[in-house]
């Protein structure tokens, strides 16, 4: 943000009246509290992204439109405008955008995150062996939320620092039982200590493929009480762009609720109890 404001200041110092007027109109329309509502901003951004054929940008703005509840007819109108601007070369991008949108619309009605989170907290309150609690949590999320096709935990190995070890999971078996920090989406999330969401895994050059059916992935680091990464919650989906901001918020709350059990399961690896 600081860099952008600095660059804007440099531009405006040297701009003529036409460019200054353009900046003024942009600020009035797009800044928070501006003349355009949130839905209109996203539809305009979607149309521009399609006209420029930037698929990553299109996916982002589609997800924002889904979060805001934009009706499909309005979305179709924005895509039509993009086609008029960009010409027939945009048609393949429009097709992909519609496919991604329909996947999002099919998923969105089925997830009651508040109820699932309360059920997870009940699992936590009941307690038990760490591996058992995490296995129950993984199964609950996979069975309760459409599009969560693989749910599992990776644990930070105290014996080999900088290594993730596969913990309890629900879904198809995976060959990735040990992952170094920095490798793939899981390794990068652990190294960076922040949530990573990948809308299309085929665009990830270092993606560690678990199955050809996986289209998108979300990885949330799990922190100990002192802020150290002790593991992570990993979700794979067979849908492209499956994870909205609502998914991200839910998963981060779930990871926080389960952190004592992830930490305990990771500590148990010291005695040879893990993979």
CSV table of C-alpha atoms in Angstrom, one decimal, residues 48-181:
chain,number,residue,atom,x,y,z
A,48,UNK,CA,-11.5,-5.9,-17.3
A,49,UNK,CA,-9.7,-9.1,-16.3
A,50,UNK,CA,-11.6,-11.2,-18.9
A,51,UNK,CA,-10.9,-8.6,-21.6
A,52,UNK,CA,-7.2,-8.7,-20.7
A,53,UNK,CA,-7.3,-12.6,-20.5
A,54,UNK,CA,-5.8,-12.8,-17.0
A,55,UNK,CA,-7.3,-16.1,-15.8
A,56,UNK,CA,-5.8,-15.8,-12.3
A,57,UNK,CA,-7.4,-12.4,-11.9
A,58,UNK,CA,-10.7,-13.7,-13.3
A,59,UNK,CA,-10.8,-16.5,-10.7
A,60,UNK,CA,-10.1,-14.1,-7.9
A,61,UNK,CA,-12.9,-11.8,-8.9
A,62,UNK,CA,-15.3,-14.7,-9.5
A,63,UNK,CA,-14.7,-15.8,-5.9
A,64,UNK,CA,-15.3,-12.3,-4.6
A,65,UNK,CA,-18.6,-12.1,-6.6
A,66,UNK,CA,-19.6,-15.5,-5.1
A,67,UNK,CA,-18.8,-14.2,-1.6
A,68,UNK,CA,-21.0,-11.1,-2.3
A,69,UNK,CA,-23.9,-13.1,-3.7
A,70,UNK,CA,-23.8,-11.6,-7.2
A,71,UNK,CA,-26.7,-13.1,-9.3
A,72,UNK,CA,-25.6,-15.1,-12.4
A,73,UNK,CA,-27.5,-12.8,-14.9
A,74,UNK,CA,-25.4,-9.8,-13.7
A,75,UNK,CA,-22.2,-11.9,-14.0
A,76,UNK,CA,-23.2,-13.0,-17.5
A,77,UNK,CA,-23.7,-9.3,-18.5
A,78,UNK,CA,-20.2,-8.4,-17.2
A,79,UNK,CA,-18.8,-11.3,-19.2
A,80,UNK,CA,-20.7,-10.1,-22.3
A,81,UNK,CA,-19.2,-6.7,-22.0
A,82,UNK,CA,-15.7,-8.2,-21.7
A,83,UNK,CA,-16.3,-10.2,-24.9
A,84,UNK,CA,-17.3,-7.0,-26.7
A,85,UNK,CA,-14.2,-5.3,-25.6
A,86,UNK,CA,-11.7,-8.2,-26.0
A,87,UNK,CA,-13.2,-9.8,-29.1
A,88,UNK,CA,-13.5,-13.5,-30.0
A,89,UNK,CA,-10.1,-14.2,-28.5
A,90,UNK,CA,-11.7,-14.0,-25.1
A,91,UNK,CA,-14.2,-16.8,-25.8
A,92,UNK,CA,-12.0,-19.6,-24.3
A,93,UNK,CA,-11.5,-17.5,-21.2
A,94,UNK,CA,-15.2,-16.8,-20.9
A,95,UNK,CA,-15.9,-20.6,-21.1
A,96,UNK,CA,-13.5,-21.3,-18.3
A,97,UNK,CA,-14.9,-18.5,-16.2
A,98,UNK,CA,-18.5,-19.8,-16.6
A,99,UNK,CA,-17.3,-23.3,-15.7
A,100,UNK,CA,-15.5,-22.0,-12.5
A,101,UNK,CA,-18.6,-19.9,-11.6
A,102,UNK,CA,-21.0,-22.9,-11.9
A,103,UNK,CA,-18.7,-24.9,-9.6
A,104,UNK,CA,-18.7,-22.2,-7.1
A,105,UNK,CA,-22.5,-21.8,-7.2
A,106,UNK,CA,-23.0,-25.6,-6.8
A,107,UNK,CA,-20.8,-25.6,-3.7
A,108,UNK,CA,-21.9,-22.4,-1.9
A,109,UNK,CA,-25.4,-23.5,-0.6
A,110,UNK,CA,-24.1,-26.6,1.2
A,111,UNK,CA,-21.6,-25.3,3.7
A,112,UNK,CA,-23.0,-24.3,7.1
A,113,UNK,CA,-19.7,-23.3,8.6
A,114,UNK,CA,-21.1,-22.2,12.0
A,115,UNK,CA,-22.7,-25.6,12.6
A,116,UNK,CA,-19.6,-27.5,11.5
A,117,UNK,CA,-17.4,-25.3,13.7
A,118,UNK,CA,-19.6,-25.9,16.7
A,119,UNK,CA,-19.5,-29.6,16.1
A,120,UNK,CA,-15.7,-29.4,15.9
A,121,UNK,CA,-15.6,-27.6,19.2
A,122,UNK,CA,-17.7,-30.4,20.7
A,123,UNK,CA,-15.1,-32.9,19.5
A,124,UNK,CA,-12.4,-30.7,21.2
A,125,UNK,CA,-14.4,-30.6,24.4
A,126,UNK,CA,-14.9,-34.3,24.5
A,127,UNK,CA,-11.1,-34.7,24.2
A,128,UNK,CA,-9.2,-38.0,24.0
A,129,UNK,CA,-6.0,-39.1,22.3
A,130,UNK,CA,-4.7,-36.4,20.0
A,131,UNK,CA,-4.6,-38.7,16.9
A,132,UNK,CA,-8.2,-39.8,17.6
A,133,UNK,CA,-9.4,-36.2,18.0
A,134,UNK,CA,-7.7,-35.1,14.8
A,135,UNK,CA,-9.0,-38.1,12.9
A,136,UNK,CA,-12.6,-37.3,14.0
A,137,UNK,CA,-12.1,-33.7,13.1
A,138,UNK,CA,-10.9,-34.5,9.6
A,139,UNK,CA,-13.8,-36.9,9.0
A,140,UNK,CA,-16.3,-34.4,10.2
A,141,UNK,CA,-15.0,-31.6,7.9
A,142,UNK,CA,-14.8,-34.0,4.9
A,143,UNK,CA,-18.3,-35.3,5.4
A,144,UNK,CA,-20.0,-32.0,6.3
A,145,UNK,CA,-18.7,-29.6,3.7
A,146,UNK,CA,-19.2,-30.1,-0.1
A,147,UNK,CA,-16.0,-29.9,-2.0
A,148,UNK,CA,-13.7,-30.9,0.8
A,149,UNK,CA,-12.6,-34.2,-0.8
A,150,UNK,CA,-9.4,-34.7,1.3
A,151,UNK,CA,-8.9,-33.3,4.8
A,152,UNK,CA,-5.8,-34.0,6.8
A,153,UNK,CA,-3.2,-32.8,9.2
A,154,UNK,CA,0.6,-32.5,8.7
A,155,UNK,CA,2.7,-32.4,11.9
A,156,UNK,CA,6.0,-30.7,12.4
A,157,UNK,CA,8.6,-33.4,13.2
A,158,UNK,CA,10.5,-32.4,16.4
A,159,UNK,CA,13.2,-35.0,15.5
A,160,UNK,CA,13.9,-33.6,12.0
A,161,UNK,CA,13.2,-29.8,12.2
A,162,UNK,CA,11.9,-28.3,8.9
A,163,UNK,CA,10.0,-31.5,8.0
A,164,UNK,CA,6.2,-32.2,8.0
A,165,UNK,CA,4.9,-35.7,8.7
A,166,UNK,CA,1.5,-36.9,7.6
A,167,UNK,CA,-0.9,-37.2,10.5
A,168,UNK,CA,-4.6,-38.2,10.6
A,169,UNK,CA,-6.6,-37.7,7.5
A,170,UNK,CA,-9.9,-38.5,5.8
A,171,UNK,CA,-9.8,-39.3,2.1
A,172,UNK,CA,-7.7,-41.2,-0.4
A,173,UNK,CA,-4.2,-42.3,0.7
A,174,UNK,CA,-1.3,-40.0,-0.3
A,175,UNK,CA,2.3,-40.8,-1.1
A,176,UNK,CA,3.4,-37.5,0.5
A,177,UNK,CA,4.0,-38.7,4.1
A,178,UNK,CA,7.0,-36.4,4.6
A,179,UNK,CA,7.4,-32.9,3.2
A,180,UNK,CA,10.2,-30.5,3.7
A,181,UNK,CA,9.5,-26.9,4.6
